[in-house]
Amino acid sequence: MNMTDTGREEPTTEATTAVEAVPRQPVGGTRARNFFVSSIVGVVGLTVVVFLTRYNMQPYPVWATTGSGLGRSWEEYLLVNVTGLLLLPMLAVLAMPAETPAAYGWSRPVAASARIAAALYIAMLPVLYWAARLPAFQQYYPIQPQAAQSWAYLAYFELTYGMYMLTWEFFFRGFLTFGLARGFGPWAAVILQAVAFGIMHIGKPMPEIIGSFAAGIALGILALKGRSFLHCFVLHWACALTFDLMIIRAVPGGLF
């Protein structure tokens, strides 16, 4: 239960407990410092989201211009996204005095939260099975079509896709969620990173775009509850891998 300013008790949900468990001020911190940290995180985050949303939606290399006719490789796509979602945020964290990666979710998740992540994966299986039968998803996934034609490339792609998912989860559920919660509060952080997460899905099938906002909120709460983003990464990667395999199985002419 929570006490309001009038002294009344209000029921407390598990989600509320999770987000309110993250203090706005760390030990030895000040309100001004927390606002400064969250402002830096916000500026870096907004810059990355704007750039990568534009980059990910166009098919040509980062150095090319529209109409150049040049194609973009998976390796370049991966490198650009890893730079924007992992390297730049980590540089921002390390550049701020007294900040550590652990404060942004690079830590072992709380066991109870990891169990919730496992339960969510099981709950998602029927949804993934249903979505894998939709033409819109079959035409889009795997995002590298070669993965549906070669076992060797499938293994290579899914491993590198896992690294890609790690950068996504660090950026949204680590850097943005924990960084914005410091100065703006946990609920604002969860909502803001979920909006950014949804924007970054523009260009994907419409059901996924719509669902990404709700998924972003759920994963943000899960990260705060577990004091980590690592179990969110495992959940996201497991769902993505499972979905790719389901689609390859559902589409005639695939590997199996």
PDB file of C-alpha atoms in Angstrom:
ATOM      1  CA  MET A   1       0.000   0.000   0.000  1.00  0.00           C
ATOM      2  CA  ASN A   2       1.058   3.621  -0.621  1.00  0.00           C
ATOM      3  CA  MET A   3       0.192   6.562   1.595  1.00  0.00           C
ATOM      4  CA  THR A   4      -1.118   9.641  -0.222  1.00  0.00           C
ATOM      5  CA  ASP A   5      -0.634  13.237   0.930  1.00  0.00           C
ATOM      6  CA  THR A   6      -4.077  13.061   2.572  1.00  0.00           C
ATOM      7  CA  GLY A   7      -3.115  10.036   4.609  1.00  0.00           C
ATOM      8  CA  ARG A   8      -5.248   7.582   2.644  1.00  0.00           C
ATOM      9  CA  GLU A   9      -3.821   4.218   1.689  1.00  0.00           C
ATOM     10  CA  GLU A  10      -3.853   3.316  -1.997  1.00  0.00           C
ATOM     11  CA  PRO A  11      -3.264  -0.174  -3.412  1.00  0.00           C
ATOM     12  CA  THR A  12       0.167  -0.799  -4.839  1.00  0.00           C
ATOM     13  CA  THR A  13       0.570  -2.862  -7.975  1.00  0.00           C
ATOM     14  CA  GLU A  14       3.682  -4.915  -8.694  1.00  0.00           C
ATOM     15  CA  ALA A  15       4.507  -2.591 -11.601  1.00  0.00           C
ATOM     16  CA  THR A  16       4.260   0.462  -9.354  1.00  0.00           C
ATOM     17  CA  THR A  17       6.498  -1.185  -6.768  1.00  0.00           C
ATOM     18  CA  ALA A  18       9.049  -2.008  -9.465  1.00  0.00           C
ATOM     19  CA  VAL A  19       9.368   1.496 -10.846  1.00  0.00           C
ATOM     20  CA  GLU A  20       9.169   3.242  -7.482  1.00  0.00           C
ATOM     21  CA  ALA A  21      11.974   1.012  -6.193  1.00  0.00           C
ATOM     22  CA  VAL A  22      14.484   2.982  -8.260  1.00  0.00           C
ATOM     23  CA  PRO A  23      15.431   6.158  -6.368  1.00  0.00           C
ATOM     24  CA  ARG A  24      15.795   9.447  -8.190  1.00  0.00           C
ATOM     25  CA  GLN A  25      18.939  10.208  -6.225  1.00  0.00           C
ATOM     26  CA  PRO A  26      21.772   7.721  -5.665  1.00  0.00           C
ATOM     27  CA  VAL A  27      23.755   7.690  -2.453  1.00  0.00           C
ATOM     28  CA  GLY A  28      25.691  10.937  -2.254  1.00  0.00           C
ATOM     29  CA  GLY A  29      23.855  12.401  -5.243  1.00  0.00           C
ATOM     30  CA  THR A  30      22.011  15.687  -5.550  1.00  0.00           C
ATOM     31  CA  ARG A  31      18.864  16.685  -7.405  1.00  0.00           C
ATOM     32  CA  ALA A  32      20.875  18.969  -9.677  1.00  0.00           C
ATOM     33  CA  ARG A  33      23.341  16.208 -10.527  1.00  0.00           C
ATOM     34  CA  ASN A  34      20.589  13.726 -11.275  1.00  0.00           C
ATOM     35  CA  PHE A  35      18.875  16.235 -13.546  1.00  0.00           C
ATOM     36  CA  PHE A  36      22.194  16.864 -15.293  1.00  0.00           C
ATOM     37  CA  VAL A  37      22.796  13.140 -15.819  1.00  0.00           C
ATOM     38  CA  SER A  38      19.278  12.577 -17.141  1.00  0.00           C
ATOM     39  CA  SER A  39      19.600  15.586 -19.437  1.00  0.00           C
ATOM     40  CA  ILE A  40      22.816  14.219 -20.939  1.00  0.00           C
ATOM     41  CA  VAL A  41      21.171  10.819 -21.358  1.00  0.00           C
ATOM     42  CA  GLY A  42      18.164  12.467 -22.996  1.00  0.00           C
ATOM     43  CA  VAL A  43      20.238  14.469 -25.474  1.00  0.00           C
ATOM     44  CA  VAL A  44      22.406  11.495 -26.428  1.00  0.00           C
ATOM     45  CA  GLY A  45      19.369   9.239 -26.639  1.00  0.00           C
ATOM     46  CA  LEU A  46      17.368  11.621 -28.823  1.00  0.00           C
ATOM     47  CA  THR A  47      20.314  12.106 -31.177  1.00  0.00           C
ATOM     48  CA  VAL A  48      20.801   8.356 -31.562  1.00  0.00           C
ATOM     49  CA  VAL A  49      17.086   7.664 -32.110  1.00  0.00           C
ATOM     50  CA  VAL A  50      16.734  10.371 -34.776  1.00  0.00           C
ATOM     51  CA  PHE A  51      19.843   9.243 -36.660  1.00  0.00           C
ATOM     52  CA  LEU A  52      19.218   5.499 -36.487  1.00  0.00           C
ATOM     53  CA  THR A  53      15.520   5.771 -37.334  1.00  0.00           C
ATOM     54  CA  ARG A  54      16.468   7.553 -40.533  1.00  0.00           C
ATOM     55  CA  TYR A  55      19.403   5.233 -41.253  1.00  0.00           C
ATOM     56  CA  ASN A  56      17.549   1.983 -40.596  1.00  0.00           C
ATOM     57  CA  MET A  57      14.703   2.940 -42.939  1.00  0.00           C
ATOM     58  CA  GLN A  58      16.918   3.568 -45.961  1.00  0.00           C
ATOM     59  CA  PRO A  59      18.587   0.741 -47.913  1.00  0.00           C
ATOM     60  CA  TYR A  60      21.861   2.389 -48.907  1.00  0.00           C
ATOM     61  CA  PRO A  61      25.151   2.645 -46.960  1.00  0.00           C
ATOM     62  CA  VAL A  62      25.659   5.368 -44.387  1.00  0.00           C
ATOM     63  CA  TRP A  63      28.141   7.206 -46.621  1.00  0.00           C
ATOM     64  CA  ALA A  64      26.025   6.993 -49.785  1.00  0.00           C
ATOM     65  CA  THR A  65      23.280   9.310 -51.015  1.00  0.00           C
ATOM     66  CA  THR A  66      19.720   8.634 -52.120  1.00  0.00           C
ATOM     67  CA  GLY A  67      19.605   7.090 -55.568  1.00  0.00           C
ATOM     68  CA  SER A  68      23.219   5.934 -55.446  1.00  0.00           C
ATOM     69  CA  GLY A  69      22.147   2.374 -56.195  1.00  0.00           C
ATOM     70  CA  LEU A  70      24.562   1.008 -53.595  1.00  0.00           C
ATOM     71  CA  GLY A  71      23.349  -1.770 -51.333  1.00  0.00           C
ATOM     72  CA  ARG A  72      23.944  -2.036 -47.599  1.00  0.00           C
ATOM     73  CA  SER A  73      25.458  -5.128 -46.021  1.00  0.00           C
ATOM     74  CA  TRP A  74      24.299  -6.728 -42.781  1.00  0.00           C
ATOM     75  CA  GLU A  75      27.761  -6.128 -41.336  1.00  0.00           C
ATOM     76  CA  GLU A  76      27.576  -2.390 -42.003  1.00  0.00           C
ATOM     77  CA  TYR A  77      24.057  -2.224 -40.586  1.00  0.00           C
ATOM     78  CA  LEU A  78      25.274  -4.029 -37.479  1.00  0.00           C
ATOM     79  CA  LEU A  79      28.331  -1.787 -37.088  1.00  0.00           C
ATOM     80  CA  VAL A  80      26.331   1.437 -37.372  1.00  0.00           C
ATOM     81  CA  ASN A  81      23.726   0.252 -34.873  1.00  0.00           C
ATOM     82  CA  VAL A  82      26.296  -1.062 -32.391  1.00  0.00           C
ATOM     83  CA  THR A  83      28.067   2.293 -32.575  1.00  0.00           C
ATOM     84  CA  GLY A  84      24.882   4.259 -31.973  1.00  0.00           C
ATOM     85  CA  LEU A  85      23.198   2.008 -29.437  1.00  0.00           C
ATOM     86  CA  LEU A  86      26.198   0.795 -27.434  1.00  0.00           C
ATOM     87  CA  LEU A  87      29.465   2.635 -28.020  1.00  0.00           C
ATOM     88  CA  LEU A  88      28.191   6.232 -27.957  1.00  0.00           C
ATOM     89  CA  PRO A  89      26.006   5.740 -24.844  1.00  0.00           C
ATOM     90  CA  MET A  90      28.867   3.967 -23.054  1.00  0.00           C
ATOM     91  CA  LEU A  91      31.209   6.843 -23.904  1.00  0.00           C
ATOM     92  CA  ALA A  92      28.642   9.237 -22.452  1.00  0.00           C
ATOM     93  CA  VAL A  93      28.417   7.175 -19.258  1.00  0.00           C
ATOM     94  CA  LEU A  94      32.188   6.935 -18.839  1.00  0.00           C
ATOM     95  CA  ALA A  95      32.638  10.642 -19.599  1.00  0.00           C
ATOM     96  CA  MET A  96      30.427  11.670 -16.664  1.00  0.00           C
ATOM     97  CA  PRO A  97      32.262  11.744 -13.310  1.00  0.00           C
ATOM     98  CA  ALA A  98      31.327   9.014 -10.822  1.00  0.00           C
ATOM     99  CA  GLU A  99      29.076   7.190 -13.312  1.00  0.00           C
ATOM    100  CA  THR A 100      29.536   3.444 -13.750  1.00  0.00           C
ATOM    101  CA  PRO A 101      28.114   0.896 -16.220  1.00  0.00           C
ATOM    102  CA  ALA A 102      26.473  -0.944 -13.307  1.00  0.00           C
ATOM    103  CA  ALA A 103      24.225   2.071 -12.709  1.00  0.00           C
ATOM    104  CA  TYR A 104      22.862   1.574 -16.229  1.00  0.00           C
ATOM    105  CA  GLY A 105      21.916  -2.065 -15.899  1.00  0.00           C
ATOM    106  CA  TRP A 106      25.210  -3.877 -16.473  1.00  0.00           C
ATOM    107  CA  SER A 107      24.625  -6.153 -13.498  1.00  0.00           C
ATOM    108  CA  ARG A 108      23.143  -9.531 -12.673  1.00  0.00           C
ATOM    109  CA  PRO A 109      19.336  -9.292 -12.573  1.00  0.00           C
ATOM    110  CA  VAL A 110      17.338 -10.035  -9.454  1.00  0.00           C
ATOM    111  CA  ALA A 111      16.333 -13.707  -9.524  1.00  0.00           C
ATOM    112  CA  ALA A 112      12.594 -13.056  -9.233  1.00  0.00           C
ATOM    113  CA  SER A 113      12.715 -10.731 -12.231  1.00  0.00           C
ATOM    114  CA  ALA A 114      14.628 -13.297 -14.285  1.00  0.00           C
ATOM    115  CA  ARG A 115      11.870 -15.811 -13.541  1.00  0.00           C
ATOM    116  CA  ILE A 116       9.287 -13.311 -14.754  1.00  0.00           C
ATOM    117  CA  ALA A 117      11.261 -12.954 -17.994  1.00  0.00           C
ATOM    118  CA  ALA A 118      11.165 -16.738 -18.451  1.00  0.00           C
ATOM    119  CA  ALA A 119       7.409 -16.770 -17.844  1.00  0.00           C
ATOM    120  CA  LEU A 120       6.923 -13.966 -20.366  1.00  0.00           C
ATOM    121  CA  TYR A 121       8.812 -15.967 -22.988  1.00  0.00           C
ATOM    122  CA  ILE A 122       6.477 -18.920 -22.499  1.00  0.00           C
ATOM    123  CA  ALA A 123       3.461 -16.604 -22.648  1.00  0.00           C
ATOM    124  CA  MET A 124       4.719 -15.109 -25.924  1.00  0.00           C
ATOM    125  CA  LEU A 125       5.013 -18.444 -27.750  1.00  0.00           C
ATOM    126  CA  PRO A 126       1.351 -18.601 -28.895  1.00  0.00           C
ATOM    127  CA  VAL A 127       1.546 -14.986 -30.060  1.00  0.00           C
ATOM    128  CA  LEU A 128       4.721 -15.674 -32.021  1.00  0.00           C
ATOM    129  CA  TYR A 129       3.195 -18.804 -33.560  1.00  0.00           C
ATOM    130  CA  TRP A 130       0.151 -16.812 -34.696  1.00  0.00           C
ATOM    131  CA  ALA A 131       2.225 -13.914 -36.061  1.00  0.00           C
ATOM    132  CA  ALA A 132       4.532 -16.279 -37.963  1.00  0.00           C
ATOM    133  CA  ARG A 133       1.531 -17.267 -40.104  1.00  0.00           C
ATOM    134  CA  LEU A 134       0.863 -13.679 -41.230  1.00  0.00           C
ATOM    135  CA  PRO A 135       2.155 -12.712 -44.698  1.00  0.00           C
ATOM    136  CA  ALA A 136       3.360  -9.301 -43.485  1.00  0.00           C
ATOM    137  CA  PHE A 137       5.801 -10.964 -41.092  1.00  0.00           C
ATOM    138  CA  GLN A 138       6.769 -13.743 -43.493  1.00  0.00           C
ATOM    139  CA  GLN A 139       7.804 -11.130 -46.053  1.00  0.00           C
ATOM    140  CA  TYR A 140       9.909  -9.221 -43.501  1.00  0.00           C
ATOM    141  CA  TYR A 141      11.603 -11.903 -41.365  1.00  0.00           C
ATOM    142  CA  PRO A 142      14.285 -13.058 -41.087  1.00  0.00           C
ATOM    143  CA  ILE A 143      15.596  -9.575 -41.830  1.00  0.00           C
ATOM    144  CA  GLN A 144      18.438 -11.281 -43.700  1.00  0.00           C
ATOM    145  CA  PRO A 145      16.688 -13.579 -46.221  1.00  0.00           C
ATOM    146  CA  GLN A 146      19.832 -15.725 -46.635  1.00  0.00           C
ATOM    147  CA  ALA A 147      19.228 -17.028 -43.114  1.00  0.00           C
ATOM    148  CA  ALA A 148      16.272 -19.014 -44.442  1.00  0.00           C
ATOM    149  CA  GLN A 149      18.415 -20.744 -47.078  1.00  0.00           C
ATOM    150  CA  SER A 150      21.633 -21.789 -45.326  1.00  0.00           C
ATOM    151  CA  TRP A 151      22.218 -23.437 -41.954  1.00  0.00           C
ATOM    152  CA  ALA A 152      25.673 -21.877 -41.708  1.00  0.00           C
ATOM    153  CA  TYR A 153      24.377 -18.390 -42.454  1.00  0.00           C
ATOM    154  CA  LEU A 154      21.429 -18.909 -40.108  1.00  0.00           C
ATOM    155  CA  ALA A 155      23.828 -19.667 -37.238  1.00  0.00           C
ATOM    156  CA  TYR A 156      26.031 -16.687 -38.134  1.00  0.00           C
ATOM    157  CA  PHE A 157      23.061 -14.366 -38.473  1.00  0.00           C
ATOM    158  CA  GLU A 158      21.353 -15.362 -35.229  1.00  0.00           C
ATOM    159  CA  LEU A 159      24.592 -14.968 -33.248  1.00  0.00           C
ATOM    160  CA  THR A 160      25.240 -11.513 -34.675  1.00  0.00           C
ATOM    161  CA  TYR A 161      21.541 -10.717 -34.280  1.00  0.00           C
ATOM    162  CA  GLY A 162      22.004 -11.511 -30.602  1.00  0.00           C
ATOM    163  CA  MET A 163      24.731  -8.871 -30.397  1.00  0.00           C
ATOM    164  CA  TYR A 164      22.369  -6.460 -32.128  1.00  0.00           C
ATOM    165  CA  MET A 165      19.662  -7.256 -29.554  1.00  0.00           C
ATOM    166  CA  LEU A 166      22.145  -6.703 -26.729  1.00  0.00           C
ATOM    167  CA  THR A 167      22.827  -3.177 -27.975  1.00  0.00           C
ATOM    168  CA  TRP A 168      19.090  -2.490 -28.291  1.00  0.00           C
ATOM    169  CA  GLU A 169      18.336  -3.637 -24.765  1.00  0.00           C
ATOM    170  CA  PHE A 170      21.272  -1.761 -23.281  1.00  0.00           C
ATOM    171  CA  PHE A 171      20.227   1.437 -25.038  1.00  0.00           C
ATOM    172  CA  PHE A 172      16.511   1.321 -24.208  1.00  0.00           C
ATOM    173  CA  ARG A 173      16.271  -0.671 -20.976  1.00  0.00           C
ATOM    174  CA  GLY A 174      19.719   0.229 -19.631  1.00  0.00           C
ATOM    175  CA  PHE A 175      20.959   3.626 -20.766  1.00  0.00           C
ATOM    176  CA  LEU A 176      17.605   5.366 -21.258  1.00  0.00           C
ATOM    177  CA  THR A 177      15.559   3.670 -18.537  1.00  0.00           C
ATOM    178  CA  PHE A 178      18.057   3.960 -15.685  1.00  0.00           C
ATOM    179  CA  GLY A 179      19.567   7.219 -16.922  1.00  0.00           C
ATOM    180  CA  LEU A 180      16.260   9.063 -17.318  1.00  0.00           C
ATOM    181  CA  ALA A 181      14.878   7.656 -14.050  1.00  0.00           C
ATOM    182  CA  ARG A 182      17.614   9.453 -12.134  1.00  0.00           C
ATOM    183  CA  GLY A 183      16.304  12.941 -12.787  1.00  0.00           C
ATOM    184  CA  PHE A 184      12.818  12.524 -14.218  1.00  0.00           C
ATOM    185  CA  GLY A 185      11.476   9.618 -12.201  1.00  0.00           C
ATOM    186  CA  PRO A 186      10.924   5.946 -13.065  1.00  0.00           C
ATOM    187  CA  TRP A 187       7.519   6.232 -14.717  1.00  0.00           C
ATOM    188  CA  ALA A 188       8.662   9.028 -17.024  1.00  0.00           C
ATOM    189  CA  ALA A 189      11.740   6.972 -17.908  1.00  0.00           C
ATOM    190  CA  VAL A 190       9.688   3.873 -18.723  1.00  0.00           C
ATOM    191  CA  ILE A 191       7.277   5.815 -20.931  1.00  0.00           C
ATOM    192  CA  LEU A 192       9.940   7.861 -22.730  1.00  0.00           C
ATOM    193  CA  GLN A 193      12.095   4.854 -23.593  1.00  0.00           C
ATOM    194  CA  ALA A 194       9.013   2.931 -24.735  1.00  0.00           C
ATOM    195  CA  VAL A 195       8.070   5.775 -27.092  1.00  0.00           C
ATOM    196  CA  ALA A 196      11.620   5.843 -28.475  1.00  0.00           C
ATOM    197  CA  PHE A 197      11.528   2.041 -28.787  1.00  0.00           C
ATOM    198  CA  GLY A 198       8.288   2.243 -30.766  1.00  0.00           C
ATOM    199  CA  ILE A 199       9.653   4.953 -33.061  1.00  0.00           C
ATOM    200  CA  MET A 200      12.664   2.779 -33.852  1.00  0.00           C
ATOM    201  CA  HIS A 201      10.257   0.093 -35.090  1.00  0.00           C
ATOM    202  CA  ILE A 202       8.887   2.314 -37.855  1.00  0.00           C
ATOM    203  CA  GLY A 203       9.257   0.456 -41.135  1.00  0.00           C
ATOM    204  CA  LYS A 204       8.455  -2.946 -39.623  1.00  0.00           C
ATOM    205  CA  PRO A 205       5.040  -4.658 -40.004  1.00  0.00           C
ATOM    206  CA  MET A 206       2.267  -2.520 -38.482  1.00  0.00           C
ATOM    207  CA  PRO A 207       1.211  -5.029 -35.777  1.00  0.00           C
ATOM    208  CA  GLU A 208       4.804  -5.033 -34.526  1.00  0.00           C
ATOM    209  CA  ILE A 209       4.990  -1.233 -34.492  1.00  0.00           C
ATOM    210  CA  ILE A 210       1.817  -1.030 -32.404  1.00  0.00           C
ATOM    211  CA  GLY A 211       2.884  -3.825 -30.077  1.00  0.00           C
ATOM    212  CA  SER A 212       6.365  -2.389 -29.580  1.00  0.00           C
ATOM    213  CA  PHE A 213       5.057   0.457 -27.411  1.00  0.00           C
ATOM    214  CA  ALA A 214       3.409  -1.959 -24.968  1.00  0.00           C
ATOM    215  CA  ALA A 215       6.438  -4.258 -25.104  1.00  0.00           C
ATOM    216  CA  GLY A 216       8.707  -1.313 -24.354  1.00  0.00           C
ATOM    217  CA  ILE A 217       6.733  -0.448 -21.230  1.00  0.00           C
ATOM    218  CA  ALA A 218       6.722  -4.061 -20.031  1.00  0.00           C
ATOM    219  CA  LEU A 219      10.460  -4.456 -20.625  1.00  0.00           C
ATOM    220  CA  GLY A 220      11.199  -1.118 -18.957  1.00  0.00           C
ATOM    221  CA  ILE A 221       9.336  -2.172 -15.820  1.00  0.00           C
ATOM    222  CA  LEU A 222      11.068  -5.555 -15.936  1.00  0.00           C
ATOM    223  CA  ALA A 223      14.470  -3.846 -16.139  1.00  0.00           C
ATOM    224  CA  LEU A 224      13.754  -1.617 -13.146  1.00  0.00           C
ATOM    225  CA  LYS A 225      12.383  -4.536 -11.161  1.00  0.00           C
ATOM    226  CA  GLY A 226      15.471  -6.616 -11.865  1.00  0.00           C
ATOM    227  CA  ARG A 227      17.985  -3.744 -11.534  1.00  0.00           C
ATOM    228  CA  SER A 228      19.378  -4.905 -14.884  1.00  0.00           C
ATOM    229  CA  PHE A 229      18.622  -5.044 -18.592  1.00  0.00           C
ATOM    230  CA  LEU A 230      20.358  -8.392 -19.181  1.00  0.00           C
ATOM    231  CA  HIS A 231      17.289 -10.572 -18.607  1.00  0.00           C
ATOM    232  CA  CYS A 232      15.373  -8.250 -20.958  1.00  0.00           C
ATOM    233  CA  PHE A 233      18.048  -8.933 -23.564  1.00  0.00           C
ATOM    234  CA  VAL A 234      17.771 -12.702 -23.153  1.00  0.00           C
ATOM    235  CA  LEU A 235      13.973 -12.477 -23.428  1.00  0.00           C
ATOM    236  CA  HIS A 236      14.101 -10.259 -26.528  1.00  0.00           C
ATOM    237  CA  TRP A 237      16.716 -12.396 -28.265  1.00  0.00           C
ATOM    238  CA  ALA A 238      14.932 -15.641 -27.411  1.00  0.00           C
ATOM    239  CA  CYS A 239      11.680 -14.306 -28.870  1.00  0.00           C
ATOM    240  CA  ALA A 240      13.433 -13.031 -32.011  1.00  0.00           C
ATOM    241  CA  LEU A 241      15.284 -16.320 -32.571  1.00  0.00           C
ATOM    242  CA  THR A 242      12.155 -18.379 -31.981  1.00  0.00           C
ATOM    243  CA  PHE A 243      10.151 -16.164 -34.331  1.00  0.00           C
ATOM    244  CA  ASP A 244      12.704 -16.490 -37.123  1.00  0.00           C
ATOM    245  CA  LEU A 245      12.661 -20.282 -36.802  1.00  0.00           C
ATOM    246  CA  MET A 246       8.858 -20.356 -36.783  1.00  0.00           C
ATOM    247  CA  ILE A 247       8.713 -18.277 -39.955  1.00  0.00           C
ATOM    248  CA  ILE A 248      11.350 -20.375 -41.727  1.00  0.00           C
ATOM    249  CA  ARG A 249       9.321 -23.456 -40.791  1.00  0.00           C
ATOM    250  CA  ALA A 250       6.050 -21.896 -41.981  1.00  0.00           C
ATOM    251  CA  VAL A 251       7.265 -20.668 -45.370  1.00  0.00           C
ATOM    252  CA  PRO A 252       7.608 -23.350 -48.100  1.00  0.00           C
ATOM    253  CA  GLY A 253      11.083 -23.767 -49.534  1.00  0.00           C
ATOM    254  CA  GLY A 254      12.947 -22.945 -46.334  1.00  0.00           C
ATOM    255  CA  LEU A 255      15.500 -24.988 -44.434  1.00  0.00           C
ATOM    256  CA  PHE A 256      12.985 -27.257 -42.695  1.00  0.00           C
TER     257      PHE A 256
END
